[in-house]
PDB file of C-alpha atoms in Angstrom:
ATOM      1  CA  MET A   2     121.210 100.052  34.501  1.00 93.00           C
ATOM      2  CA  LYS A   3     121.902  99.168  38.118  1.00 97.00           C
ATOM      3  CA  LEU A   4     125.539  98.098  38.642  1.00 98.00           C
ATOM      4  CA  LEU A   5     127.058  95.671  41.154  1.00 98.00           C
ATOM      5  CA  VAL A   6     130.849  95.462  41.501  1.00 98.00           C
ATOM      6  CA  ILE A   7     131.887  92.070  42.915  1.00 98.00           C
ATOM      7  CA  ILE A   8     135.244  91.895  44.702  1.00 98.00           C
ATOM      8  CA  PRO A   9     136.397  88.439  45.875  1.00 97.00           C
ATOM      9  CA  THR A  10     138.864  88.532  48.764  1.00 96.00           C
ATOM     10  CA  TYR A  11     141.212  86.334  50.722  1.00 94.00           C
ATOM     11  CA  ASN A  12     143.669  88.102  53.029  1.00 94.00           C
ATOM     12  CA  GLU A  13     143.282  91.549  51.461  1.00 95.00           C
ATOM     13  CA  ILE A  14     143.415  93.612  54.660  1.00 96.00           C
ATOM     14  CA  GLU A  15     146.190  95.749  53.155  1.00 94.00           C
ATOM     15  CA  ASN A  16     144.032  96.748  50.199  1.00 96.00           C
ATOM     16  CA  ILE A  17     140.337  96.504  51.013  1.00 97.00           C
ATOM     17  CA  THR A  18     139.946  99.726  53.002  1.00 97.00           C
ATOM     18  CA  GLN A  19     141.573 101.651  50.164  1.00 97.00           C
ATOM     19  CA  ILE A  20     139.981  99.989  47.135  1.00 98.00           C
ATOM     20  CA  VAL A  21     136.360 100.292  48.312  1.00 98.00           C
ATOM     21  CA  PRO A  22     136.313 104.134  48.561  1.00 98.00           C
ATOM     22  CA  GLU A  23     138.097 104.409  45.196  1.00 98.00           C
ATOM     23  CA  VAL A  24     135.544 102.147  43.526  1.00 98.00           C
ATOM     24  CA  PHE A  25     132.681 104.240  44.890  1.00 98.00           C
ATOM     25  CA  LYS A  26     134.274 107.359  43.407  1.00 98.00           C
ATOM     26  CA  ASN A  27     134.084 105.796  39.931  1.00 98.00           C
ATOM     27  CA  ILE A  28     130.620 104.214  39.814  1.00 98.00           C
ATOM     28  CA  PRO A  29     127.099 105.708  39.633  1.00 97.00           C
ATOM     29  CA  GLU A  30     125.350 106.778  42.816  1.00 95.00           C
ATOM     30  CA  ASN A  31     122.941 103.852  42.635  1.00 95.00           C
ATOM     31  CA  ALA A  32     125.730 101.280  42.152  1.00 98.00           C
ATOM     32  CA  HIS A  33     126.763  98.847  44.885  1.00 98.00           C
ATOM     33  CA  ILE A  34     129.804  96.805  45.914  1.00 98.00           C
ATOM     34  CA  LEU A  35     129.640  93.186  47.066  1.00 98.00           C
ATOM     35  CA  VAL A  36     132.713  91.715  48.769  1.00 98.00           C
ATOM     36  CA  VAL A  37     132.823  87.900  48.714  1.00 98.00           C
ATOM     37  CA  ASP A  38     135.286  86.910  51.429  1.00 97.00           C
ATOM     38  CA  ASP A  39     136.527  83.331  51.716  1.00 96.00           C
ATOM     39  CA  GLY A  40     137.171  83.222  55.449  1.00 95.00           C
ATOM     40  CA  SER A  41     140.195  85.549  55.465  1.00 95.00           C
ATOM     41  CA  PRO A  42     142.063  85.097  58.780  1.00 96.00           C
ATOM     42  CA  ASP A  43     143.588  88.589  58.506  1.00 96.00           C
ATOM     43  CA  GLY A  44     140.409  90.544  59.327  1.00 96.00           C
ATOM     44  CA  THR A  45     139.347  91.496  55.798  1.00 97.00           C
ATOM     45  CA  ALA A  46     135.667  90.814  56.545  1.00 97.00           C
ATOM     46  CA  ALA A  47     135.752  92.854  59.743  1.00 97.00           C
ATOM     47  CA  ALA A  48     137.267  95.783  57.836  1.00 98.00           C
ATOM     48  CA  VAL A  49     134.450  95.641  55.271  1.00 98.00           C
ATOM     49  CA  LYS A  50     131.856  95.603  58.044  1.00 98.00           C
ATOM     50  CA  SER A  51     133.426  98.666  59.618  1.00 98.00           C
ATOM     51  CA  MET A  52     133.137 100.526  56.299  1.00 98.00           C
ATOM     52  CA  GLN A  53     129.428  99.763  56.127  1.00 98.00           C
ATOM     53  CA  ALA A  54     128.933 102.505  58.706  1.00 96.00           C
ATOM     54  CA  THR A  55     130.153 104.939  56.042  1.00 97.00           C
ATOM     55  CA  PHE A  56     128.683 103.455  52.871  1.00 97.00           C
ATOM     56  CA  GLY A  57     125.526 101.884  54.258  1.00 96.00           C
ATOM     57  CA  GLU A  58     123.531  99.452  52.154  1.00 96.00           C
ATOM     58  CA  ARG A  59     125.645 100.226  49.071  1.00 98.00           C
ATOM     59  CA  LEU A  60     128.370  97.990  50.536  1.00 98.00           C
ATOM     60  CA  SER A  61     127.536  94.337  51.225  1.00 98.00           C
ATOM     61  CA  ILE A  62     129.589  91.327  52.226  1.00 98.00           C
ATOM     62  CA  LEU A  63     129.136  87.599  51.796  1.00 97.00           C
ATOM     63  CA  GLU A  64     131.256  85.676  54.300  1.00 97.00           C
ATOM     64  CA  ARG A  65     132.214  82.121  53.409  1.00 95.00           C
ATOM     65  CA  SER A  66     133.887  79.697  55.780  1.00 90.00           C
ATOM     66  CA  LYS A  67     136.758  78.662  53.517  1.00 85.00           C
ATOM     67  CA  LYS A  68     138.452  79.207  50.163  1.00 85.00           C
ATOM     68  CA  SER A  69     136.206  77.740  47.496  1.00 83.00           C
ATOM     69  CA  GLY A  70     137.898  79.057  44.364  1.00 86.00           C
ATOM     70  CA  LEU A  71     137.655  82.153  42.218  1.00 90.00           C
ATOM     71  CA  ALA A  72     134.962  80.772  39.920  1.00 93.00           C
ATOM     72  CA  ASP A  73     132.708  79.800  42.820  1.00 95.00           C
ATOM     73  CA  ALA A  74     133.187  83.205  44.459  1.00 96.00           C
ATOM     74  CA  TYR A  75     132.143  85.055  41.319  1.00 97.00           C
ATOM     75  CA  ILE A  76     129.233  82.749  40.521  1.00 97.00           C
ATOM     76  CA  THR A  77     127.991  83.182  44.089  1.00 97.00           C
ATOM     77  CA  GLY A  78     128.294  86.938  43.668  1.00 98.00           C
ATOM     78  CA  PHE A  79     126.515  86.921  40.310  1.00 98.00           C
ATOM     79  CA  LYS A  80     123.577  84.972  41.713  1.00 98.00           C
ATOM     80  CA  TRP A  81     123.393  87.315  44.713  1.00 98.00           C
ATOM     81  CA  GLY A  82     123.233  90.174  42.236  1.00 98.00           C
ATOM     82  CA  PHE A  83     120.415  88.484  40.325  1.00 98.00           C
ATOM     83  CA  ASP A  84     118.437  88.069  43.538  1.00 98.00           C
ATOM     84  CA  HIS A  85     118.923  91.733  44.438  1.00 98.00           C
ATOM     85  CA  GLY A  86     117.823  93.240  41.135  1.00 97.00           C
ATOM     86  CA  PHE A  87     121.115  94.251  39.472  1.00 98.00           C
ATOM     87  CA  ASP A  88     121.256  94.635  35.692  1.00 98.00           C
ATOM     88  CA  VAL A  89     125.057  94.813  35.280  1.00 98.00           C
ATOM     89  CA  LEU A  90     127.648  92.840  37.238  1.00 98.00           C
ATOM     90  CA  CYS A  91     131.381  93.519  37.311  1.00 98.00           C
ATOM     91  CA  GLU A  92     134.336  91.318  38.281  1.00 98.00           C
ATOM     92  CA  MET A  93     137.197  93.173  39.947  1.00 97.00           C
ATOM     93  CA  ASP A  94     140.277  92.349  42.059  1.00 95.00           C
ATOM     94  CA  ALA A  95     140.967  94.071  45.364  1.00 96.00           C
ATOM     95  CA  ASP A  96     144.692  94.685  44.858  1.00 93.00           C
ATOM     96  CA  PHE A  97     144.600  97.745  42.528  1.00 95.00           C
ATOM     97  CA  SER A  98     145.814  95.750  39.532  1.00 94.00           C
ATOM     98  CA  HIS A  99     142.367  96.639  38.253  1.00 96.00           C
ATOM     99  CA  LYS A 100     142.398 100.416  38.452  1.00 97.00           C
ATOM    100  CA  PRO A 101     139.038 101.799  39.656  1.00 98.00           C
ATOM    101  CA  GLU A 102     139.097 104.662  37.144  1.00 98.00           C
ATOM    102  CA  TYR A 103     138.543 102.154  34.310  1.00 98.00           C
ATOM    103  CA  LEU A 104     135.118 101.362  35.740  1.00 98.00           C
ATOM    104  CA  VAL A 105     133.828 104.522  34.067  1.00 98.00           C
ATOM    105  CA  GLN A 106     134.872 103.316  30.600  1.00 98.00           C
ATOM    106  CA  LEU A 107     133.603  99.792  31.187  1.00 98.00           C
ATOM    107  CA  TYR A 108     130.235 101.103  32.340  1.00 98.00           C
ATOM    108  CA  ASP A 109     130.012 103.369  29.292  1.00 98.00           C
ATOM    109  CA  ALA A 110     130.778 100.399  27.016  1.00 98.00           C
ATOM    110  CA  ILE A 111     128.187  98.130  28.644  1.00 98.00           C
ATOM    111  CA  GLN A 112     125.433 100.552  27.668  1.00 98.00           C
ATOM    112  CA  THR A 113     125.656  99.381  24.060  1.00 98.00           C
ATOM    113  CA  ASN A 114     127.301  95.955  24.438  1.00 98.00           C
ATOM    114  CA  ASP A 115     126.557  92.671  26.165  1.00 98.00           C
ATOM    115  CA  ALA A 116     129.956  92.536  27.851  1.00 98.00           C
ATOM    116  CA  ALA A 117     132.861  94.929  28.431  1.00 98.00           C
ATOM    117  CA  ILE A 118     136.366  93.536  28.918  1.00 98.00           C
ATOM    118  CA  GLY A 119     139.317  95.304  30.483  1.00 98.00           C
ATOM    119  CA  SER A 120     141.993  94.289  27.989  1.00 97.00           C
ATOM    120  CA  ARG A 121     145.774  94.321  28.391  1.00 94.00           C
ATOM    121  CA  ASN A 122     146.296  92.965  24.877  1.00 93.00           C
ATOM    122  CA  ILE A 123     144.852  95.627  22.577  1.00 95.00           C
ATOM    123  CA  LYS A 124     146.291  98.989  21.528  1.00 96.00           C
ATOM    124  CA  GLY A 125     146.608 101.173  24.616  1.00 96.00           C
ATOM    125  CA  GLY A 126     146.646  98.200  26.978  1.00 95.00           C
ATOM    126  CA  ALA A 127     149.733  97.084  28.899  1.00 91.00           C
ATOM    127  CA  VAL A 128     151.113  95.502  32.048  1.00 90.00           C
ATOM    128  CA  GLU A 129     153.498  97.131  34.531  1.00 90.00           C
ATOM    129  CA  GLY A 130     155.984  95.533  36.908  1.00 84.00           C
ATOM    130  CA  TRP A 131     155.996  92.105  35.268  1.00 77.00           C
ATOM    131  CA  SER A 132     159.108  90.223  34.234  1.00 78.00           C
ATOM    132  CA  ALA A 133     159.606  89.543  30.550  1.00 79.00           C
ATOM    133  CA  LEU A 134     158.951  85.844  31.216  1.00 74.00           C
ATOM    134  CA  ARG A 135     155.671  86.469  33.037  1.00 74.00           C
ATOM    135  CA  ASN A 136     154.513  88.812  30.293  1.00 78.00           C
ATOM    136  CA  PHE A 137     155.423  86.266  27.624  1.00 74.00           C
ATOM    137  CA  ILE A 138     153.555  83.488  29.437  1.00 72.00           C
ATOM    138  CA  SER A 139     150.458  85.666  29.836  1.00 75.00           C
ATOM    139  CA  LYS A 140     150.314  86.901  26.252  1.00 79.00           C
ATOM    140  CA  GLY A 141     151.284  83.502  24.888  1.00 78.00           C
ATOM    141  CA  GLY A 142     148.607  81.782  26.948  1.00 79.00           C
ATOM    142  CA  SER A 143     145.932  84.173  25.758  1.00 81.00           C
ATOM    143  CA  LEU A 144     147.019  83.764  22.114  1.00 86.00           C
ATOM    144  CA  TYR A 145     147.098  79.991  22.484  1.00 87.00           C
ATOM    145  CA  SER A 146     143.575  80.006  23.942  1.00 89.00           C
ATOM    146  CA  ARG A 147     142.296  82.239  21.133  1.00 92.00           C
ATOM    147  CA  LEU A 148     143.720  79.951  18.470  1.00 92.00           C
ATOM    148  CA  ILE A 149     142.406  76.736  20.029  1.00 93.00           C
ATOM    149  CA  LEU A 150     138.948  78.181  20.624  1.00 95.00           C
ATOM    150  CA  GLY A 151     138.708  80.259  17.457  1.00 96.00           C
ATOM    151  CA  CYS A 152     137.707  83.217  19.589  1.00 96.00           C
ATOM    152  CA  PRO A 153     138.590  86.818  18.580  1.00 96.00           C
ATOM    153  CA  ILE A 154     138.690  88.263  22.113  1.00 96.00           C
ATOM    154  CA  LYS A 155     142.279  89.431  22.672  1.00 95.00           C
ATOM    155  CA  ASP A 156     142.426  89.166  26.486  1.00 94.00           C
ATOM    156  CA  LEU A 157     140.738  85.890  27.362  1.00 92.00           C
ATOM    157  CA  THR A 158     142.496  85.446  30.702  1.00 89.00           C
ATOM    158  CA  GLY A 159     141.936  88.896  32.236  1.00 91.00           C
ATOM    159  CA  GLY A 160     139.661  89.264  35.244  1.00 94.00           C
ATOM    160  CA  PHE A 161     138.392  92.868  34.968  1.00 98.00           C
ATOM    161  CA  ASN A 162     135.080  92.283  33.214  1.00 98.00           C
ATOM    162  CA  MET A 163     131.576  93.738  33.178  1.00 98.00           C
ATOM    163  CA  TRP A 164     128.541  91.706  32.154  1.00 98.00           C
ATOM    164  CA  ARG A 165     124.874  92.382  31.561  1.00 98.00           C
ATOM    165  CA  LYS A 166     122.604  90.088  33.538  1.00 98.00           C
ATOM    166  CA  THR A 167     121.087  88.900  30.272  1.00 98.00           C
ATOM    167  CA  THR A 168     124.564  87.891  29.053  1.00 98.00           C
ATOM    168  CA  LEU A 169     125.232  85.836  32.170  1.00 98.00           C
ATOM    169  CA  GLU A 170     121.869  84.151  31.691  1.00 97.00           C
ATOM    170  CA  LYS A 171     122.892  83.185  28.138  1.00 95.00           C
ATOM    171  CA  ILE A 172     126.227  81.870  29.417  1.00 95.00           C
ATOM    172  CA  ASP A 173     124.312  79.747  31.978  1.00 94.00           C
ATOM    173  CA  LEU A 174     126.310  79.946  35.199  1.00 96.00           C
ATOM    174  CA  ASP A 175     125.209  76.468  36.286  1.00 95.00           C
ATOM    175  CA  SER A 176     126.948  74.997  33.224  1.00 94.00           C
ATOM    176  CA  ILE A 177     130.390  76.447  34.093  1.00 94.00           C
ATOM    177  CA  ILE A 178     132.970  73.679  34.538  1.00 92.00           C
ATOM    178  CA  SER A 179     135.998  75.797  35.471  1.00 89.00           C
ATOM    179  CA  LYS A 180     137.074  76.110  39.096  1.00 84.00           C
ATOM    180  CA  GLY A 181     140.060  78.456  38.883  1.00 77.00           C
ATOM    181  CA  TYR A 182     141.485  81.044  36.487  1.00 77.00           C
ATOM    182  CA  SER A 183     140.252  79.172  33.411  1.00 88.00           C
ATOM    183  CA  PHE A 184     136.861  80.531  34.528  1.00 92.00           C
ATOM    184  CA  GLN A 185     137.708  83.809  32.753  1.00 93.00           C
ATOM    185  CA  ILE A 186     138.435  81.985  29.495  1.00 93.00           C
ATOM    186  CA  GLU A 187     135.256  79.922  29.715  1.00 95.00           C
ATOM    187  CA  MET A 188     133.024  82.910  30.483  1.00 97.00           C
ATOM    188  CA  LYS A 189     134.276  84.936  27.521  1.00 97.00           C
ATOM    189  CA  TYR A 190     134.225  82.012  25.130  1.00 96.00           C
ATOM    190  CA  LYS A 191     130.650  81.166  26.070  1.00 96.00           C
ATOM    191  CA  ALA A 192     129.605  84.804  25.645  1.00 97.00           C
ATOM    192  CA  TYR A 193     131.166  84.810  22.184  1.00 97.00           C
ATOM    193  CA  LYS A 194     129.570  81.485  21.215  1.00 95.00           C
ATOM    194  CA  SER A 195     126.196  82.781  22.427  1.00 94.00           C
ATOM    195  CA  GLY A 196     126.390  85.646  19.950  1.00 95.00           C
ATOM    196  CA  CYS A 197     126.931  88.354  22.569  1.00 98.00           C
ATOM    197  CA  SER A 198     128.628  91.614  21.626  1.00 98.00           C
ATOM    198  CA  VAL A 199     131.906  91.996  23.514  1.00 98.00           C
ATOM    199  CA  LYS A 200     133.796  95.309  23.696  1.00 98.00           C
ATOM    200  CA  GLU A 201     137.429  95.349  24.819  1.00 98.00           C
ATOM    201  CA  ILE A 202     138.610  98.481  26.637  1.00 98.00           C
ATOM    202  CA  PRO A 203     142.384  99.035  26.910  1.00 98.00           C
ATOM    203  CA  ILE A 204     143.697  98.982  30.478  1.00 97.00           C
ATOM    204  CA  VAL A 205     147.116  99.276  32.065  1.00 96.00           C
ATOM    205  CA  PHE A 206     147.526  96.449  34.552  1.00 94.00           C
ATOM    206  CA  PRO A 207     150.115  97.116  37.289  1.00 91.00           C
ATOM    207  CA  ASP A 208     151.414  94.337  39.498  1.00 80.00           C
ATOM    208  CA  ARG A 209     150.120  94.453  43.050  1.00 58.00           C
ATOM    209  CA  THR A 210     152.224  96.419  45.539  1.00 60.00           C
ATOM    210  CA  ARG A 211     150.591  95.221  48.797  1.00 57.00           C
ATOM    211  CA  GLY A 212     149.647  91.749  49.940  1.00 49.00           C
ATOM    212  CA  GLU A 213     150.478  88.408  48.360  1.00 55.00           C
ATOM    213  CA  SER A 214     149.540  87.502  44.802  1.00 51.00           C
ATOM    214  CA  LYS A 215     147.208  84.534  44.365  1.00 50.00           C
ATOM    215  CA  MET A 216     148.541  83.962  40.837  1.00 50.00           C
ATOM    216  CA  SER A 217     151.450  81.682  39.983  1.00 50.00           C
ATOM    217  CA  LYS A 218     152.858  80.261  36.778  1.00 55.00           C
ATOM    218  CA  GLY A 219     151.460  76.869  37.746  1.00 59.00           C
ATOM    219  CA  ILE A 220     147.939  78.225  38.231  1.00 62.00           C
ATOM    220  CA  PHE A 221     148.101  80.115  34.951  1.00 61.00           C
ATOM    221  CA  MET A 222     149.366  77.119  32.999  1.00 65.00           C
ATOM    222  CA  GLU A 223     146.645  74.949  34.516  1.00 69.00           C
ATOM    223  CA  ALA A 224     144.088  77.442  33.175  1.00 67.00           C
ATOM    224  CA  VAL A 225     145.594  77.257  29.704  1.00 68.00           C
ATOM    225  CA  LYS A 226     145.541  73.436  29.787  1.00 78.00           C
ATOM    226  CA  ALA A 227     141.818  73.586  30.533  1.00 87.00           C
ATOM    227  CA  VAL A 228     141.089  75.159  27.121  1.00 91.00           C
ATOM    228  CA  PHE A 229     140.428  71.832  25.399  1.00 89.00           C
ATOM    229  CA  LYS A 230     138.043  70.776  28.181  1.00 90.00           C
ATOM    230  CA  ILE A 231     136.178  74.067  27.823  1.00 93.00           C
ATOM    231  CA  LYS A 232     135.895  73.708  24.055  1.00 92.00           C
ATOM    232  CA  LYS A 233     134.599  70.146  24.387  1.00 91.00           C
ATOM    233  CA  ALA A 234     132.114  71.079  27.122  1.00 90.00           C
ATOM    234  CA  VAL A 235     130.690  74.023  25.173  1.00 90.00           C
ATOM    235  CA  LYS A 236     130.316  71.885  22.050  1.00 88.00           C
ATOM    236  CA  GLU A 237     128.459  69.224  24.014  1.00 88.00           C
ATOM    237  CA  GLN A 238     126.212  71.784  25.728  1.00 86.00           C
ATOM    238  CA  GLN A 239     125.308  73.289  22.361  1.00 84.00           C
ATOM    239  CA  ARG A 240     124.591  69.832  20.936  1.00 83.00           C
ATOM    240  CA  LYS A 241     122.171  69.082  23.777  1.00 82.00           C
ATOM    241  CA  LYS A 242     120.551  72.491  23.412  1.00 79.00           C
ATOM    242  CA  ASN A 243     119.943  71.945  19.693  1.00 81.00           C
ATOM    243  CA  ALA A 244     118.826  68.344  20.031  1.00 74.00           C
TER     244      ALA A 244
END
């Protein structure tokens, strides 16, 4: 299956020239990377273009004029992947919190599953460099979301995920209501409700060491608050589908 790794960026000049070569070391020879850059003023897009001389057509970039949100960046990347004949599409951050070596295990898992999730919340998974409060908020938020949604996936909020194209088609990208980090919750919940097989792979998630984090407690809590909206929207979409 042909793999596309989608990396959304905004001001990742300190990481992008290092993460791209490491990703290529851990994906099949026919796999590609797509960087979706939201108008980074720090030269991220220019750095990606300079690497195209080395990696050729295996490295592509979509340049957008402004920040349009994480969900929109990924959905744009997914649809680009559909148009270019990819069978498997992967979400991945540029800051090394998602270690490239885990791509091998995720790709192995996607061979026999509809989705493969990099999970911090199962045996063998962990976070590094987080305060006790941040870790509590993250784990508590994921548990809260699981209980409200009745969903068995342990790491609903994580962003290191690999999807089959057929799974994304079942999820129906045009029906996604989330704009920010609740996007990860909605995607996994919809995959589960669609009857897709989801395999969680344990990952160790280190805090970024270069560049500024886009995550804050406020953003995370906003995602958790969106859980009821997601549950209601999915219920209504299923009702219309079955009508």
